[in-house]
Coordinates of C-alpha atoms (C1' of nucleotides) in Angstrom, one line a residue:
Chain A
M1140 CA 158.9 -132.5 -71.4
N1141 CA 158.2 -130.0 -68.7
I1142 CA 156.8 -130.7 -65.3
G1143 CA 153.1 -130.6 -66.2
Q1144 CA 153.6 -133.1 -69.0
A1145 CA 155.8 -135.3 -66.8
A1146 CA 153.1 -135.2 -64.1
K1147 CA 150.4 -136.3 -66.6
A1148 CA 152.6 -139.0 -68.1
S1149 CA 153.6 -140.4 -64.7
G1150 CA 150.6 -139.9 -62.6
V1151 CA 152.7 -138.0 -60.0
S1152 CA 151.5 -134.4 -59.3
A1153 CA 153.9 -131.5 -60.2
K1154 CA 153.9 -130.6 -56.5
M1155 CA 155.1 -134.0 -55.6
I1156 CA 157.7 -134.1 -58.3
R1157 CA 159.3 -130.9 -56.9
Y1158 CA 159.1 -132.4 -53.5
Y1159 CA 160.8 -135.7 -54.5
E1160 CA 163.5 -133.6 -56.1
Q1161 CA 163.9 -131.5 -52.9
I1162 CA 164.3 -134.5 -50.6
K1163 CA 166.6 -136.1 -53.2
L1164 CA 164.5 -139.1 -53.9
I1165 CA 165.1 -138.3 -57.6
T1166 CA 168.1 -136.5 -59.2
P1167 CA 167.3 -132.9 -60.1
A1168 CA 165.8 -132.6 -63.5
G1169 CA 167.6 -130.5 -66.1
R1170 CA 166.6 -126.9 -66.7
T1171 CA 165.8 -125.0 -69.9
D1172 CA 167.2 -121.5 -70.5
S1173 CA 164.1 -120.1 -68.8
N1174 CA 164.6 -122.3 -65.7
Y1175 CA 161.8 -124.7 -66.5
R1176 CA 162.5 -128.3 -65.5
S1177 CA 162.9 -130.7 -68.3
F1178 CA 162.2 -134.4 -68.0
S1179 CA 163.5 -137.3 -70.1
E1180 CA 161.6 -140.5 -70.7
R1181 CA 163.9 -142.2 -68.3
E1182 CA 163.0 -139.7 -65.5
V1183 CA 159.3 -140.2 -66.2
N1184 CA 159.8 -143.9 -65.8
E1185 CA 161.3 -143.3 -62.4
L1186 CA 158.3 -141.2 -61.5
R1187 CA 156.0 -144.1 -62.6
F1188 CA 158.1 -146.4 -60.4
I1189 CA 157.6 -144.2 -57.5
R1190 CA 153.9 -143.7 -58.0
R1191 CA 153.4 -147.5 -58.2
A1192 CA 155.5 -148.1 -55.1
R1193 CA 153.6 -145.4 -53.2
S1194 CA 150.3 -147.1 -54.3
L1195 CA 151.6 -150.2 -52.6
G1196 CA 152.2 -148.3 -49.5
F1197 CA 156.0 -148.1 -49.4
S1198 CA 157.4 -145.1 -47.6
V1199 CA 159.6 -142.6 -49.4
E1200 CA 162.6 -144.0 -47.5
E1201 CA 161.8 -147.5 -48.7
I1202 CA 161.3 -146.3 -52.2
A1203 CA 164.7 -144.6 -52.1
H1204 CA 166.2 -148.0 -51.4
L1205 CA 164.1 -149.8 -54.0
L1206 CA 165.1 -147.2 -56.6
S1207 CA 168.8 -147.7 -55.9
L1208 CA 168.3 -151.4 -56.3
W1209 CA 166.3 -150.9 -59.5
R1210 CA 169.2 -148.9 -60.9
D1211 CA 171.8 -151.5 -59.8
R1212 CA 172.1 -154.2 -62.4
V1213 CA 173.8 -156.6 -60.1
R1214 CA 171.5 -156.2 -57.1
P1215 CA 170.7 -159.4 -55.1
S1216 CA 167.0 -160.0 -55.3
R1217 CA 167.3 -161.0 -51.7
E1218 CA 167.5 -157.3 -50.8
V1219 CA 164.4 -156.4 -52.7
K1220 CA 162.5 -159.2 -51.2
A1221 CA 163.5 -158.2 -47.7
I1222 CA 162.1 -154.7 -48.2
A1223 CA 158.9 -156.1 -49.6
D1224 CA 158.5 -158.6 -46.9
G1225 CA 159.2 -156.1 -44.2
H1226 CA 156.6 -153.8 -45.6
V1227 CA 154.1 -156.7 -45.8
Q1228 CA 154.7 -157.3 -42.1
T1229 CA 154.1 -153.6 -41.3
L1230 CA 150.9 -153.8 -43.3
E1231 CA 149.8 -156.9 -41.6
A1232 CA 150.4 -155.4 -38.1
K1233 CA 148.4 -152.4 -39.0
I1234 CA 145.6 -154.5 -40.4
V1235 CA 145.5 -156.6 -37.3
E1236 CA 145.3 -153.5 -35.1
M1237 CA 142.6 -151.9 -37.1
Q1238 CA 140.7 -155.2 -37.3
A1239 CA 140.7 -155.3 -33.5
M1240 CA 139.4 -151.8 -33.3
A1241 CA 136.6 -152.5 -35.8
D1242 CA 135.7 -155.8 -34.0
T1243 CA 135.4 -154.0 -30.7
L1244 CA 133.3 -151.2 -32.2
R1245 CA 131.0 -153.5 -34.1
A1246 CA 130.3 -155.4 -30.9
L1247 CA 129.6 -152.2 -29.1
S1248 CA 127.5 -150.8 -31.9
R1249 CA 125.5 -154.1 -32.2
D1250 CA 124.3 -153.6 -28.6
C1251 CA 123.4 -150.0 -29.1
A1252 CA 119.8 -149.3 -29.8
G1253 CA 120.5 -146.3 -32.0
D1254 CA 117.3 -144.6 -31.2
E1255 CA 116.2 -141.5 -29.2
R1256 CA 117.1 -143.0 -25.9
P1257 CA 120.3 -141.9 -24.3
D1258 CA 121.5 -145.3 -23.1
C1259 CA 124.5 -146.4 -25.1
P1260 CA 127.0 -149.2 -24.5
I1261 CA 129.5 -147.3 -26.7
L1262 CA 129.7 -144.3 -24.4
A1263 CA 129.5 -146.7 -21.5
D1264 CA 132.6 -148.4 -22.7
L1265 CA 134.5 -145.2 -23.5
G1266 CA 133.6 -143.8 -20.1
S1267 CA 134.4 -146.9 -18.1
G1268 CA 138.1 -146.2 -17.6
Q1269 CA 138.9 -149.3 -19.6
P1270 CA 142.6 -149.9 -19.8
P1271 CA 143.9 -149.9 -23.5
R1272 CA 142.1 -153.2 -24.1
R1273 CA 144.1 -156.2 -23.2
E1274 CA 142.5 -159.3 -24.6
P1275 CA 139.6 -160.3 -22.3
A1276 CA 141.2 -163.7 -21.4
P1277 CA 142.2 -165.3 -24.7
A1278 CA 140.0 -168.4 -24.4
R1279 CA 142.4 -171.2 -23.6
G1280 CA 142.2 -173.8 -26.3
F1281 CA 143.7 -171.9 -29.2
R1282 CA 147.1 -173.2 -28.4
Chain B
M1369 CA 146.4 -133.2 -9.0
N1370 CA 148.9 -131.6 -11.3
I1371 CA 149.6 -132.5 -14.9
G1372 CA 152.1 -135.3 -14.2
Q1373 CA 149.8 -137.1 -11.9
A1374 CA 146.8 -136.6 -14.2
A1375 CA 148.9 -138.1 -17.0
K1376 CA 149.8 -141.1 -15.0
A1377 CA 146.2 -141.6 -13.8
S1378 CA 144.7 -141.2 -17.3
G1379 CA 147.3 -142.8 -19.5
V1380 CA 147.5 -139.6 -21.6
S1381 CA 150.9 -137.9 -21.7
A1382 CA 151.4 -134.5 -20.3
K1383 CA 152.3 -133.2 -23.7
M1384 CA 149.0 -134.5 -25.1
I1385 CA 147.0 -133.1 -22.3
R1386 CA 148.4 -129.6 -23.0
Y1387 CA 147.7 -130.2 -26.7
Y1388 CA 144.1 -131.2 -26.1
E1389 CA 143.6 -128.1 -24.0
Q1390 CA 145.1 -126.0 -26.7
I1391 CA 142.8 -127.3 -29.5
K1392 CA 139.9 -127.0 -27.1
L1393 CA 139.1 -130.7 -26.9
I1394 CA 139.0 -130.3 -23.2
T1395 CA 138.2 -127.2 -21.1
P1396 CA 141.3 -125.6 -19.7
A1397 CA 142.2 -127.0 -16.4
G1398 CA 142.3 -124.7 -13.4
R1399 CA 145.6 -123.2 -12.2
T1400 CA 147.3 -122.9 -8.9
D1401 CA 148.8 -119.7 -7.6
S1402 CA 152.1 -120.7 -9.3
N1403 CA 150.4 -121.3 -12.6
Y1404 CA 150.4 -125.1 -12.4
R1405 CA 147.5 -126.9 -14.0
S1406 CA 145.2 -128.6 -11.5
F1407 CA 143.0 -131.5 -12.5
S1408 CA 139.9 -132.8 -10.8
E1409 CA 138.8 -136.4 -10.9
R1410 CA 136.1 -135.5 -13.4
E1411 CA 138.8 -134.1 -15.8
V1412 CA 140.9 -137.2 -15.4
N1413 CA 137.9 -139.2 -16.3
E1414 CA 137.5 -137.2 -19.5
L1415 CA 141.1 -137.9 -20.3
R1416 CA 140.6 -141.6 -19.8
F1417 CA 137.6 -141.3 -22.2
I1418 CA 139.8 -139.7 -24.7
R1419 CA 142.6 -142.2 -24.4
R1420 CA 140.1 -145.1 -24.8
A1421 CA 138.6 -143.4 -27.8
R1422 CA 142.0 -142.8 -29.4
S1423 CA 142.9 -146.4 -28.8
L1424 CA 139.8 -147.3 -30.9
G1425 CA 141.1 -145.1 -33.7
F1426 CA 138.7 -142.2 -33.4
S1427 CA 140.0 -138.9 -34.6
V1428 CA 140.2 -135.9 -32.3
E1429 CA 137.3 -134.4 -34.2
E1430 CA 135.1 -137.4 -33.6
I1431 CA 136.1 -137.5 -30.0
A1432 CA 135.0 -133.9 -29.6
H1433 CA 131.6 -135.0 -30.8
L1434 CA 131.6 -138.1 -28.6
L1435 CA 132.5 -136.1 -25.6
S1436 CA 129.7 -133.7 -26.1
L1437 CA 127.3 -136.5 -26.4
W1438 CA 128.8 -138.1 -23.3
R1439 CA 128.2 -135.0 -21.3
D1440 CA 124.6 -134.6 -22.7
R1441 CA 122.3 -136.6 -20.5
V1442 CA 119.5 -136.6 -23.1
R1443 CA 121.6 -137.5 -26.2
P1444 CA 120.0 -139.9 -28.6
S1445 CA 122.0 -143.0 -28.8
R1446 CA 121.4 -142.9 -32.5
E1447 CA 124.0 -140.2 -32.8
V1448 CA 126.6 -142.1 -30.9
K1449 CA 126.0 -145.1 -33.0
A1450 CA 126.2 -143.1 -36.2
I1451 CA 129.7 -141.9 -35.3
A1452 CA 130.8 -145.4 -34.3
D1453 CA 129.4 -146.9 -37.5
G1454 CA 131.0 -144.2 -39.6
H1455 CA 134.3 -144.9 -38.0
V1456 CA 133.9 -148.7 -38.6
Q1457 CA 133.3 -148.0 -42.2
T1458 CA 136.5 -145.8 -42.4
L1459 CA 138.4 -148.6 -40.7
E1460 CA 137.0 -151.2 -43.1
A1461 CA 137.9 -149.2 -46.1
K1462 CA 141.5 -148.8 -44.9
I1463 CA 141.7 -152.5 -44.1
V1464 CA 140.5 -153.4 -47.5
E1465 CA 143.0 -151.1 -49.1
M1466 CA 145.9 -152.4 -47.1
Q1467 CA 144.9 -155.9 -47.6
A1468 CA 145.0 -155.4 -51.3
M1469 CA 148.5 -153.9 -51.0
A1470 CA 149.6 -156.9 -48.9
D1471 CA 148.0 -159.4 -51.3
T1472 CA 149.8 -157.9 -54.3
L1473 CA 153.1 -157.8 -52.5
R1474 CA 152.8 -161.3 -51.2
A1475 CA 152.2 -162.5 -54.7
L1476 CA 155.2 -160.6 -56.0
S1477 CA 157.4 -161.7 -53.2
R1478 CA 156.3 -165.4 -53.6
D1479 CA 157.7 -165.3 -57.1
C1480 CA 161.0 -163.6 -56.1
A1481 CA 163.9 -166.0 -55.6
G1482 CA 165.4 -163.8 -52.9
D1483 CA 168.9 -164.9 -53.6
E1484 CA 172.1 -163.3 -55.1
R1485 CA 170.6 -163.1 -58.6
P1486 CA 169.3 -159.7 -59.8
D1487 CA 166.1 -161.0 -61.4
C1488 CA 163.1 -159.8 -59.4
P1489 CA 159.4 -159.7 -60.2
I1490 CA 158.9 -157.1 -57.5
L1491 CA 161.1 -154.6 -59.3
A1492 CA 159.7 -155.8 -62.6
D1493 CA 156.3 -154.8 -61.4
L1494 CA 157.3 -151.5 -60.0
G1495 CA 159.2 -150.6 -63.2
S1496 CA 156.5 -151.8 -65.5
G1497 CA 154.5 -148.6 -65.6
Q1498 CA 151.6 -150.4 -64.1
P1499 CA 148.5 -148.2 -63.6
P1500 CA 147.4 -148.0 -60.0
R1501 CA 146.3 -151.6 -60.1
R1502 CA 142.8 -152.2 -61.2
E1503 CA 141.7 -155.8 -60.4
P1504 CA 143.0 -158.1 -63.1
A1505 CA 139.6 -159.3 -64.3
P1506 CA 137.6 -160.3 -61.2
A1507 CA 137.1 -164.0 -62.1
R1508 CA 133.4 -164.2 -62.8
G1509 CA 131.9 -166.9 -60.7
F1510 CA 132.3 -165.5 -57.2
R1511 CA 128.9 -164.0 -57.4
Chain C
dT43 C1' 170.4 -122.8 0.9
dT44 C1' 171.1 -125.9 -2.4
dG45 C1' 169.6 -129.2 -5.5
dC46 C1' 166.6 -132.1 -8.1
dG47 C1' 162.5 -133.0 -10.2
dG48 C1' 158.4 -131.2 -12.0
dC49 C1' 156.0 -127.5 -14.1
dT50 C1' 155.5 -123.6 -17.6
dT51 C1' 155.7 -121.8 -22.6
dC52 C1' 157.7 -121.8 -27.1
dC53 C1' 159.8 -123.7 -31.1
dC54 C1' 160.9 -127.6 -34.1
dA55 C1' 160.3 -132.2 -36.4
dT56 C1' 157.7 -135.9 -38.2
dC57 C1' 155.3 -137.8 -43.2
dA58 C1' 153.3 -137.0 -47.7
dT59 C1' 150.4 -134.0 -49.6
dG60 C1' 147.9 -129.8 -51.1
dG61 C1' 146.8 -124.7 -51.4
dG62 C1' 147.9 -120.3 -52.7
dA63 C1' 150.6 -116.0 -53.6
dA64 C1' 153.9 -113.3 -56.4
dG65 C1' 156.2 -113.1 -60.4
dG66 C1' 158.5 -115.0 -64.9
dT67 C1' 157.6 -117.5 -69.6
dC68 C1' 155.5 -119.2 -73.7
dA69 C1' 152.5 -119.6 -77.6
dA70 C1' 148.4 -118.2 -80.1
dG71 C1' 145.6 -114.7 -82.0
dG72 C1' 144.6 -110.0 -82.8
Chain D
dC599 C1' 154.2 -106.1 -81.8
dC600 C1' 151.2 -106.7 -77.9
dT601 C1' 147.8 -109.0 -75.1
dT602 C1' 146.0 -112.9 -72.9
dG603 C1' 145.7 -117.2 -70.7
dA604 C1' 148.0 -121.2 -69.4
dC605 C1' 151.9 -122.7 -67.7
dC606 C1' 156.2 -122.5 -64.9
dT607 C1' 159.2 -120.8 -60.8
dT608 C1' 160.0 -120.3 -55.6
dC609 C1' 158.3 -119.6 -51.0
dC610 C1' 155.3 -120.1 -47.2
dC611 C1' 151.6 -122.3 -44.8
dA612 C1' 148.5 -126.2 -43.3
dT613 C1' 147.3 -130.8 -42.3
dG614 C1' 147.0 -134.7 -37.6
dA615 C1' 148.7 -136.4 -33.5
dT616 C1' 152.7 -137.0 -31.4
dG617 C1' 157.4 -136.3 -29.4
dG618 C1' 161.9 -133.7 -28.3
dG619 C1' 164.1 -130.2 -26.2
dA620 C1' 165.4 -125.5 -24.4
dA621 C1' 164.9 -121.8 -21.0
dG622 C1' 163.1 -120.4 -17.0
dC623 C1' 160.0 -120.8 -12.7
dC624 C1' 158.4 -123.6 -8.5
dG625 C1' 158.3 -126.8 -4.5
dC626 C1' 160.0 -130.0 -1.4
dA627 C1' 163.6 -132.3 1.2
dA628 C1' 168.1 -132.5 3.2

DNA sequence: TTGCGGCTTCCCATCATGGGAAGGTCAAGG
DNA sequence: CCTTGACCTTCCCATGATGGGAAGCCGCAA
């Protein structure tokens, strides 16, 4: 199986396969006499693992760790769970951040006429020298 | 006002100010005899505008557009709103995507013992050759 | 005058991905 | 046996926004 077939079979582009090999995420594939890479079914499975992990947002570094645990028959599931939970936290933090951005923008956009006139609360906000948006007094009562 | 003071006053690092100048997001600041950049209050205000826009997640390209509208006294607010709404959509799409990742991972993690034993549904999923996760039959009844 | 802190430019690194060039290889069909 | 087209190889470059750091110039204070 050469790189194109491995790419199709795994869903990882040939470019990325070479890259993963270069950064030592995967062990270098064998080579044919003519220097073509040759992939075994096992290696294709690793590529599928990587593609799936990437699609869940894991970084390459995290995937390196996950792969080593996957290969380790006596890994403690505690370690796997820790990586997953850590990543979930990262995701949640980003989601919260983006949600805040979107909420602010929706509020500004709601009050913008969106017609031919130049008046615009969005530009007014951006130009107002607003500090990085600290919560506008968190409405005592949520605690 | 030299670059350090402008940085403090605007909240944009000196590094970034030079970068914004280089990519022509802002007009090159004037120079003193000794080649130091010199910033006016007006330029500092532009930097604050940029910092605020960045904090709302706008790309530099979008900010270039927003800045030109800001400077244009007869802009149609429609254009500003379009940029903002477009960005909100981008944010929402990313949020949905990350939410899906987090949901999947939380479900997998929930079923993982997280102890010394090697059995782990997280690794099982990653190693299962799962295709990029199409919804597992969307449970008719939510419409 | 010395010394420290700030300024200048220039280069490098990040993270994961793609584009493209130049050249070698393989298989099918003439 | 040779051509052709599709594949493979390596190498370099670009992305977006940011920071780190080196080498060298400048300005102010003691």
